[in-house]
mmCIF file with all atom_site columns, C-alpha atoms in Angstrom:
data_model
loop_
_atom_site.group_PDB
_atom_site.id
_atom_site.type_symbol
_atom_site.label_atom_id
_atom_site.label_alt_id
_atom_site.label_comp_id
_atom_site.label_asym_id
_atom_site.label_entity_id
_atom_site.label_seq_id
_atom_site.pdbx_PDB_ins_code
_atom_site.Cartn_x
_atom_site.Cartn_y
_atom_site.Cartn_z
_atom_site.occupancy
_atom_site.B_iso_or_equiv
_atom_site.pdbx_formal_charge
_atom_site.auth_seq_id
_atom_site.auth_comp_id
_atom_site.auth_asym_id
_atom_site.auth_atom_id
_atom_site.pdbx_PDB_model_num
ATOM 1   C CA . UNK A 1 1   ? 80.119 165.638 74.271 1.00 0.00 ? 1   UNK A CA 1
ATOM 2   C CA . UNK A 1 2   ? 83.101 167.695 73.476 1.00 0.00 ? 2   UNK A CA 1
ATOM 3   C CA . UNK A 1 3   ? 85.541 165.354 72.841 1.00 0.00 ? 3   UNK A CA 1
ATOM 4   C CA . UNK A 1 4   ? 84.732 163.334 69.535 1.00 0.00 ? 4   UNK A CA 1
ATOM 5   C CA . UNK A 1 5   ? 86.917 160.706 69.159 1.00 0.00 ? 5   UNK A CA 1
ATOM 6   C CA . UNK A 1 6   ? 84.759 159.925 72.773 1.00 0.00 ? 6   UNK A CA 1
ATOM 7   C CA . UNK A 1 7   ? 81.463 160.824 71.324 1.00 0.00 ? 7   UNK A CA 1
ATOM 8   C CA . UNK A 1 8   ? 82.075 159.103 68.238 1.00 0.00 ? 8   UNK A CA 1
ATOM 9   C CA . UNK A 1 9   ? 82.846 155.226 69.536 1.00 0.00 ? 9   UNK A CA 1
ATOM 10  C CA . UNK A 1 10  ? 79.965 156.621 72.565 1.00 0.00 ? 10  UNK A CA 1
ATOM 11  C CA . UNK A 1 11  ? 77.545 156.782 69.586 1.00 0.00 ? 11  UNK A CA 1
ATOM 12  C CA . UNK A 1 12  ? 78.906 153.550 67.316 1.00 0.00 ? 12  UNK A CA 1
ATOM 13  C CA . UNK A 1 13  ? 78.202 151.447 70.400 1.00 0.00 ? 13  UNK A CA 1
ATOM 14  C CA . UNK A 1 14  ? 74.791 151.894 70.633 1.00 0.00 ? 14  UNK A CA 1
ATOM 15  C CA . UNK A 1 15  ? 74.376 151.764 67.631 1.00 0.00 ? 15  UNK A CA 1
ATOM 16  C CA . UNK A 1 16  ? 75.971 148.087 67.952 1.00 0.00 ? 16  UNK A CA 1
ATOM 17  C CA . UNK A 1 17  ? 73.501 147.453 70.481 1.00 0.00 ? 17  UNK A CA 1
ATOM 18  C CA . UNK A 1 18  ? 70.709 148.959 68.951 1.00 0.00 ? 18  UNK A CA 1
ATOM 19  C CA . UNK A 1 19  ? 70.326 151.793 71.186 1.00 0.00 ? 19  UNK A CA 1
ATOM 20  C CA . UNK A 1 20  ? 70.378 154.520 69.397 1.00 0.00 ? 20  UNK A CA 1
ATOM 21  C CA . UNK A 1 21  ? 67.393 156.429 68.034 1.00 0.00 ? 21  UNK A CA 1
ATOM 22  C CA . UNK A 1 22  ? 67.480 159.839 65.782 1.00 0.00 ? 22  UNK A CA 1
ATOM 23  C CA . UNK A 1 23  ? 65.725 162.448 66.003 1.00 0.00 ? 23  UNK A CA 1
ATOM 24  C CA . UNK A 1 24  ? 66.241 164.350 62.858 1.00 0.00 ? 24  UNK A CA 1
ATOM 25  C CA . UNK A 1 25  ? 64.731 168.690 62.733 1.00 0.00 ? 25  UNK A CA 1
ATOM 26  C CA . UNK A 1 26  ? 62.378 170.686 60.910 1.00 0.00 ? 26  UNK A CA 1
ATOM 27  C CA . UNK A 1 27  ? 65.033 171.042 58.255 1.00 0.00 ? 27  UNK A CA 1
ATOM 28  C CA . UNK A 1 28  ? 64.962 167.600 56.761 1.00 0.00 ? 28  UNK A CA 1
ATOM 29  C CA . UNK A 1 29  ? 63.496 168.881 53.901 1.00 0.00 ? 29  UNK A CA 1
ATOM 30  C CA . UNK A 1 30  ? 65.191 172.226 53.146 1.00 0.00 ? 30  UNK A CA 1
ATOM 31  C CA . UNK A 1 31  ? 68.242 170.885 51.173 1.00 0.00 ? 31  UNK A CA 1
ATOM 32  C CA . UNK A 1 32  ? 65.469 168.520 49.114 1.00 0.00 ? 32  UNK A CA 1
ATOM 33  C CA . UNK A 1 33  ? 63.392 171.836 48.042 1.00 0.00 ? 33  UNK A CA 1
ATOM 34  C CA . UNK A 1 34  ? 61.039 171.836 50.534 1.00 0.00 ? 34  UNK A CA 1
ATOM 35  C CA . UNK A 1 35  ? 60.354 174.965 52.133 1.00 0.00 ? 35  UNK A CA 1
ATOM 36  C CA . UNK A 1 36  ? 60.967 176.379 55.712 1.00 0.00 ? 36  UNK A CA 1
ATOM 37  C CA . UNK A 1 37  ? 57.720 177.296 57.870 1.00 0.00 ? 37  UNK A CA 1
ATOM 38  C CA . UNK A 1 38  ? 57.846 181.686 56.010 1.00 0.00 ? 38  UNK A CA 1
ATOM 39  C CA . UNK A 1 39  ? 57.975 180.046 52.231 1.00 0.00 ? 39  UNK A CA 1
ATOM 40  C CA . UNK A 1 40  ? 55.256 178.073 52.980 1.00 0.00 ? 40  UNK A CA 1
ATOM 41  C CA . UNK A 1 41  ? 52.750 180.375 54.287 1.00 0.00 ? 41  UNK A CA 1
ATOM 42  C CA . UNK A 1 42  ? 53.542 182.229 51.544 1.00 0.00 ? 42  UNK A CA 1
ATOM 43  C CA . UNK A 1 43  ? 52.981 179.325 49.510 1.00 0.00 ? 43  UNK A CA 1
ATOM 44  C CA . UNK A 1 44  ? 49.794 179.026 51.683 1.00 0.00 ? 44  UNK A CA 1
ATOM 45  C CA . UNK A 1 45  ? 48.720 182.793 50.838 1.00 0.00 ? 45  UNK A CA 1
ATOM 46  C CA . UNK A 1 46  ? 49.395 182.934 46.848 1.00 0.00 ? 46  UNK A CA 1
ATOM 47  C CA . UNK A 1 47  ? 47.665 179.631 46.021 1.00 0.00 ? 47  UNK A CA 1
ATOM 48  C CA . UNK A 1 48  ? 44.497 180.635 47.448 1.00 0.00 ? 48  UNK A CA 1
ATOM 49  C CA . UNK A 1 49  ? 45.044 184.499 45.259 1.00 0.00 ? 49  UNK A CA 1
ATOM 50  C CA . UNK A 1 50  ? 45.690 186.019 49.046 1.00 0.00 ? 50  UNK A CA 1
ATOM 51  C CA . UNK A 1 51  ? 48.673 187.814 50.096 1.00 0.00 ? 51  UNK A CA 1
ATOM 52  C CA . UNK A 1 52  ? 49.920 187.009 54.292 1.00 0.00 ? 52  UNK A CA 1
ATOM 53  C CA . UNK A 1 53  ? 49.301 190.146 56.500 1.00 0.00 ? 53  UNK A CA 1
ATOM 54  C CA . UNK A 1 54  ? 53.220 191.820 57.369 1.00 0.00 ? 54  UNK A CA 1
ATOM 55  C CA . UNK A 1 55  ? 54.203 190.859 61.303 1.00 0.00 ? 55  UNK A CA 1
ATOM 56  C CA . UNK A 1 56  ? 53.135 187.262 61.715 1.00 0.00 ? 56  UNK A CA 1
ATOM 57  C CA . UNK A 1 57  ? 54.520 184.518 62.784 1.00 0.00 ? 57  UNK A CA 1
ATOM 58  C CA . UNK A 1 58  ? 54.032 181.027 62.089 1.00 0.00 ? 58  UNK A CA 1
ATOM 59  C CA . UNK A 1 59  ? 51.763 179.971 64.368 1.00 0.00 ? 59  UNK A CA 1
ATOM 60  C CA . UNK A 1 60  ? 49.561 183.102 63.823 1.00 0.00 ? 60  UNK A CA 1
ATOM 61  C CA . UNK A 1 61  ? 49.600 182.977 60.388 1.00 0.00 ? 61  UNK A CA 1
ATOM 62  C CA . UNK A 1 62  ? 47.909 178.933 59.968 1.00 0.00 ? 62  UNK A CA 1
ATOM 63  C CA . UNK A 1 63  ? 45.780 180.466 62.399 1.00 0.00 ? 63  UNK A CA 1
ATOM 64  C CA . UNK A 1 64  ? 45.082 183.885 60.352 1.00 0.00 ? 64  UNK A CA 1
ATOM 65  C CA . UNK A 1 65  ? 44.968 181.971 57.182 1.00 0.00 ? 65  UNK A CA 1
ATOM 66  C CA . UNK A 1 66  ? 42.486 178.782 58.599 1.00 0.00 ? 66  UNK A CA 1
ATOM 67  C CA . UNK A 1 67  ? 40.254 181.733 59.327 1.00 0.00 ? 67  UNK A CA 1
ATOM 68  C CA . UNK A 1 68  ? 40.356 184.132 56.065 1.00 0.00 ? 68  UNK A CA 1
ATOM 69  C CA . UNK A 1 69  ? 41.122 181.381 54.209 1.00 0.00 ? 69  UNK A CA 1
ATOM 70  C CA . UNK A 1 70  ? 39.276 178.345 54.785 1.00 0.00 ? 70  UNK A CA 1
ATOM 71  C CA . UNK A 1 71  ? 36.457 179.109 56.561 1.00 0.00 ? 71  UNK A CA 1
ATOM 72  C CA . UNK A 1 72  ? 37.487 178.061 59.574 1.00 0.00 ? 72  UNK A CA 1
ATOM 73  C CA . UNK A 1 73  ? 38.304 174.288 57.931 1.00 0.00 ? 73  UNK A CA 1
ATOM 74  C CA . UNK A 1 74  ? 40.417 172.253 59.929 1.00 0.00 ? 74  UNK A CA 1
ATOM 75  C CA . UNK A 1 75  ? 40.558 169.426 56.559 1.00 0.00 ? 75  UNK A CA 1
ATOM 76  C CA . UNK A 1 76  ? 41.113 172.710 54.363 1.00 0.00 ? 76  UNK A CA 1
ATOM 77  C CA . UNK A 1 77  ? 44.219 173.827 56.236 1.00 0.00 ? 77  UNK A CA 1
ATOM 78  C CA . UNK A 1 78  ? 45.848 170.817 55.503 1.00 0.00 ? 78  UNK A CA 1
ATOM 79  C CA . UNK A 1 79  ? 44.555 169.972 52.154 1.00 0.00 ? 79  UNK A CA 1
ATOM 80  C CA . UNK A 1 80  ? 46.477 173.223 51.389 1.00 0.00 ? 80  UNK A CA 1
ATOM 81  C CA . UNK A 1 81  ? 49.343 172.856 53.766 1.00 0.00 ? 81  UNK A CA 1
ATOM 82  C CA . UNK A 1 82  ? 49.741 170.054 51.782 1.00 0.00 ? 82  UNK A CA 1
ATOM 83  C CA . UNK A 1 83  ? 49.905 171.014 47.664 1.00 0.00 ? 83  UNK A CA 1
ATOM 84  C CA . UNK A 1 84  ? 52.136 174.595 49.128 1.00 0.00 ? 84  UNK A CA 1
ATOM 85  C CA . UNK A 1 85  ? 54.719 172.176 50.882 1.00 0.00 ? 85  UNK A CA 1
ATOM 86  C CA . UNK A 1 86  ? 55.768 169.270 47.746 1.00 0.00 ? 86  UNK A CA 1
ATOM 87  C CA . UNK A 1 87  ? 54.589 172.706 45.376 1.00 0.00 ? 87  UNK A CA 1
ATOM 88  C CA . UNK A 1 88  ? 57.207 170.726 42.714 1.00 0.00 ? 88  UNK A CA 1
ATOM 89  C CA . UNK A 1 89  ? 59.385 168.169 44.479 1.00 0.00 ? 89  UNK A CA 1
ATOM 90  C CA . UNK A 1 90  ? 59.309 165.006 43.021 1.00 0.00 ? 90  UNK A CA 1
ATOM 91  C CA . UNK A 1 91  ? 59.705 161.800 45.773 1.00 0.00 ? 91  UNK A CA 1
ATOM 92  C CA . UNK A 1 92  ? 60.566 159.656 43.746 1.00 0.00 ? 92  UNK A CA 1
ATOM 93  C CA . UNK A 1 93  ? 63.607 157.007 44.369 1.00 0.00 ? 93  UNK A CA 1
ATOM 94  C CA . UNK A 1 94  ? 66.004 158.312 41.746 1.00 0.00 ? 94  UNK A CA 1
ATOM 95  C CA . UNK A 1 95  ? 65.905 162.362 43.439 1.00 0.00 ? 95  UNK A CA 1
ATOM 96  C CA . UNK A 1 96  ? 65.478 161.184 46.342 1.00 0.00 ? 96  UNK A CA 1
ATOM 97  C CA . UNK A 1 97  ? 68.005 158.497 46.721 1.00 0.00 ? 97  UNK A CA 1
ATOM 98  C CA . UNK A 1 98  ? 70.593 161.819 45.692 1.00 0.00 ? 98  UNK A CA 1
ATOM 99  C CA . UNK A 1 99  ? 69.701 163.405 48.469 1.00 0.00 ? 99  UNK A CA 1
ATOM 100 C CA . UNK A 1 100 ? 73.254 162.586 50.268 1.00 0.00 ? 100 UNK A CA 1
ATOM 101 C CA . UNK A 1 101 ? 72.012 163.095 54.304 1.00 0.00 ? 101 UNK A CA 1
ATOM 102 C CA . UNK A 1 102 ? 68.301 161.293 53.209 1.00 0.00 ? 102 UNK A CA 1
ATOM 103 C CA . UNK A 1 103 ? 70.139 158.549 51.959 1.00 0.00 ? 103 UNK A CA 1
ATOM 104 C CA . UNK A 1 104 ? 72.414 158.399 55.382 1.00 0.00 ? 104 UNK A CA 1
ATOM 105 C CA . UNK A 1 105 ? 69.974 158.473 57.824 1.00 0.00 ? 105 UNK A CA 1
ATOM 106 C CA . UNK A 1 106 ? 68.082 155.218 55.478 1.00 0.00 ? 106 UNK A CA 1
ATOM 107 C CA . UNK A 1 107 ? 71.272 154.069 55.185 1.00 0.00 ? 107 UNK A CA 1
ATOM 108 C CA . UNK A 1 108 ? 71.418 153.214 58.807 1.00 0.00 ? 108 UNK A CA 1
ATOM 109 C CA . UNK A 1 109 ? 67.625 151.940 59.164 1.00 0.00 ? 109 UNK A CA 1
ATOM 110 C CA . UNK A 1 110 ? 67.551 149.729 55.939 1.00 0.00 ? 110 UNK A CA 1
ATOM 111 C CA . UNK A 1 111 ? 71.256 148.809 55.509 1.00 0.00 ? 111 UNK A CA 1
ATOM 112 C CA . UNK A 1 112 ? 72.389 147.282 58.524 1.00 0.00 ? 112 UNK A CA 1
ATOM 113 C CA . UNK A 1 113 ? 70.626 143.967 59.119 1.00 0.00 ? 113 UNK A CA 1
ATOM 114 C CA . UNK A 1 114 ? 69.114 143.404 61.462 1.00 0.00 ? 114 UNK A CA 1
ATOM 115 C CA . UNK A 1 115 ? 68.612 147.088 61.595 1.00 0.00 ? 115 UNK A CA 1
ATOM 116 C CA . UNK A 1 116 ? 70.013 148.835 64.528 1.00 0.00 ? 116 UNK A CA 1
ATOM 117 C CA . UNK A 1 117 ? 68.142 152.883 64.345 1.00 0.00 ? 117 UNK A CA 1
ATOM 118 C CA . UNK A 1 118 ? 64.948 151.601 64.796 1.00 0.00 ? 118 UNK A CA 1
ATOM 119 C CA . UNK A 1 119 ? 63.675 154.892 65.738 1.00 0.00 ? 119 UNK A CA 1
ATOM 120 C CA . UNK A 1 120 ? 63.591 157.866 64.481 1.00 0.00 ? 120 UNK A CA 1
ATOM 121 C CA . UNK A 1 121 ? 62.547 161.108 65.788 1.00 0.00 ? 121 UNK A CA 1
ATOM 122 C CA . UNK A 1 122 ? 61.243 163.286 62.823 1.00 0.00 ? 122 UNK A CA 1
ATOM 123 C CA . UNK A 1 123 ? 60.141 167.017 63.853 1.00 0.00 ? 123 UNK A CA 1
ATOM 124 C CA . UNK A 1 124 ? 59.714 167.813 60.227 1.00 0.00 ? 124 UNK A CA 1
ATOM 125 C CA . UNK A 1 125 ? 55.261 167.244 58.914 1.00 0.00 ? 125 UNK A CA 1
ATOM 126 C CA . UNK A 1 126 ? 57.140 165.676 55.319 1.00 0.00 ? 126 UNK A CA 1
ATOM 127 C CA . UNK A 1 127 ? 57.254 161.878 54.586 1.00 0.00 ? 127 UNK A CA 1
ATOM 128 C CA . UNK A 1 128 ? 60.801 162.068 52.330 1.00 0.00 ? 128 UNK A CA 1
ATOM 129 C CA . UNK A 1 129 ? 62.827 160.177 55.019 1.00 0.00 ? 129 UNK A CA 1
ATOM 130 C CA . UNK A 1 130 ? 60.261 157.246 55.520 1.00 0.00 ? 130 UNK A CA 1
ATOM 131 C CA . UNK A 1 131 ? 59.581 157.440 51.589 1.00 0.00 ? 131 UNK A CA 1
ATOM 132 C CA . UNK A 1 132 ? 62.852 156.503 50.477 1.00 0.00 ? 132 UNK A CA 1
ATOM 133 C CA . UNK A 1 133 ? 63.268 153.723 53.371 1.00 0.00 ? 133 UNK A CA 1
ATOM 134 C CA . UNK A 1 134 ? 60.292 152.020 51.538 1.00 0.00 ? 134 UNK A CA 1
ATOM 135 C CA . UNK A 1 135 ? 61.857 152.309 48.401 1.00 0.00 ? 135 UNK A CA 1
ATOM 136 C CA . UNK A 1 136 ? 64.999 149.917 49.433 1.00 0.00 ? 136 UNK A CA 1
ATOM 137 C CA . UNK A 1 137 ? 62.657 147.563 51.027 1.00 0.00 ? 137 UNK A CA 1
ATOM 138 C CA . UNK A 1 138 ? 61.643 148.324 54.458 1.00 0.00 ? 138 UNK A CA 1
ATOM 139 C CA . UNK A 1 139 ? 59.102 148.933 56.552 1.00 0.00 ? 139 UNK A CA 1
ATOM 140 C CA . UNK A 1 140 ? 57.639 152.292 58.473 1.00 0.00 ? 140 UNK A CA 1
ATOM 141 C CA . UNK A 1 141 ? 55.278 152.418 61.432 1.00 0.00 ? 141 UNK A CA 1
ATOM 142 C CA . UNK A 1 142 ? 54.353 156.188 61.091 1.00 0.00 ? 142 UNK A CA 1
ATOM 143 C CA . UNK A 1 143 ? 53.078 157.102 64.911 1.00 0.00 ? 143 UNK A CA 1
ATOM 144 C CA . UNK A 1 144 ? 51.378 160.839 64.648 1.00 0.00 ? 144 UNK A CA 1
ATOM 145 C CA . UNK A 1 145 ? 49.299 161.012 67.990 1.00 0.00 ? 145 UNK A CA 1
ATOM 146 C CA . UNK A 1 146 ? 50.645 159.105 71.098 1.00 0.00 ? 146 UNK A CA 1
ATOM 147 C CA . UNK A 1 147 ? 48.369 156.497 71.556 1.00 0.00 ? 147 UNK A CA 1
ATOM 148 C CA . UNK A 1 148 ? 48.470 153.708 68.742 1.00 0.00 ? 148 UNK A CA 1
ATOM 149 C CA . UNK A 1 149 ? 48.734 150.173 68.096 1.00 0.00 ? 149 UNK A CA 1
ATOM 150 C CA . UNK A 1 150 ? 52.200 149.120 67.365 1.00 0.00 ? 150 UNK A CA 1
ATOM 151 C CA . UNK A 1 151 ? 53.083 146.834 64.375 1.00 0.00 ? 151 UNK A CA 1
ATOM 152 C CA . UNK A 1 152 ? 55.828 144.665 63.128 1.00 0.00 ? 152 UNK A CA 1
ATOM 153 C CA . UNK A 1 153 ? 57.732 147.315 60.831 1.00 0.00 ? 153 UNK A CA 1
ATOM 154 C CA . UNK A 1 154 ? 61.395 147.865 60.768 1.00 0.00 ? 154 UNK A CA 1
ATOM 155 C CA . UNK A 1 155 ? 62.063 151.200 61.707 1.00 0.00 ? 155 UNK A CA 1
ATOM 156 C CA . UNK A 1 156 ? 58.863 153.288 63.865 1.00 0.00 ? 156 UNK A CA 1
ATOM 157 C CA . UNK A 1 157 ? 59.017 156.894 63.064 1.00 0.00 ? 157 UNK A CA 1
ATOM 158 C CA . UNK A 1 158 ? 58.331 159.105 65.483 1.00 0.00 ? 158 UNK A CA 1
ATOM 159 C CA . UNK A 1 159 ? 56.174 162.609 64.011 1.00 0.00 ? 159 UNK A CA 1
ATOM 160 C CA . UNK A 1 160 ? 55.196 164.634 67.570 1.00 0.00 ? 160 UNK A CA 1
ATOM 161 C CA . UNK A 1 161 ? 54.257 168.102 64.906 1.00 0.00 ? 161 UNK A CA 1
ATOM 162 C CA . UNK A 1 162 ? 52.203 165.385 62.826 1.00 0.00 ? 162 UNK A CA 1
ATOM 163 C CA . UNK A 1 163 ? 52.312 164.202 59.397 1.00 0.00 ? 163 UNK A CA 1
ATOM 164 C CA . UNK A 1 164 ? 51.161 165.724 55.943 1.00 0.00 ? 164 UNK A CA 1
ATOM 165 C CA . UNK A 1 165 ? 52.368 162.691 53.081 1.00 0.00 ? 165 UNK A CA 1
ATOM 166 C CA . UNK A 1 166 ? 52.599 163.609 49.931 1.00 0.00 ? 166 UNK A CA 1
ATOM 167 C CA . UNK A 1 167 ? 50.051 163.028 48.021 1.00 0.00 ? 167 UNK A CA 1
ATOM 168 C CA . UNK A 1 168 ? 49.270 160.847 45.552 1.00 0.00 ? 168 UNK A CA 1
ATOM 169 C CA . UNK A 1 169 ? 49.775 162.532 42.335 1.00 0.00 ? 169 UNK A CA 1
ATOM 170 C CA . UNK A 1 170 ? 53.435 163.279 43.063 1.00 0.00 ? 170 UNK A CA 1
ATOM 171 C CA . UNK A 1 171 ? 55.907 162.353 40.910 1.00 0.00 ? 171 UNK A CA 1
ATOM 172 C CA . UNK A 1 172 ? 56.206 159.017 42.364 1.00 0.00 ? 172 UNK A CA 1
ATOM 173 C CA . UNK A 1 173 ? 58.606 156.595 39.942 1.00 0.00 ? 173 UNK A CA 1
ATOM 174 C CA . UNK A 1 174 ? 58.779 153.000 40.578 1.00 0.00 ? 174 UNK A CA 1
#
């Protein structure tokens, strides 16, 4: 894939026959205001009135947080993580559609009829892209497990790292 012209032709060919899946990294939401892992961890500790221990990577930091601040409860951990992840983030259509990257991906699955990209693999844990796709009138099936019931949907979004949907209380205007 060193030759851009060949790469574009290759991708266009696979897009035209519906054989293109898009893999999105966890940084997709950063330019929309979602935190990186360390910022997320720091927000979580602050929500509990604590200071994060220094020198821990994200995985060890989350485990430390779960034990120290959530009494080992996964449910409590996920609730705090959800709050910290979406802090000061609006998921209104108006705000989401102004993000050029999210809008471009949404266009690939919603505006081409029939949609040529029907599978997304999202390594992030937010649902901003899915929200924008649904605002455009398409349906998403969100997959977070290796076992699931197939459904009729315009696009299937695989979340192998899990999913923390935005809480309904977030600024979602119709």
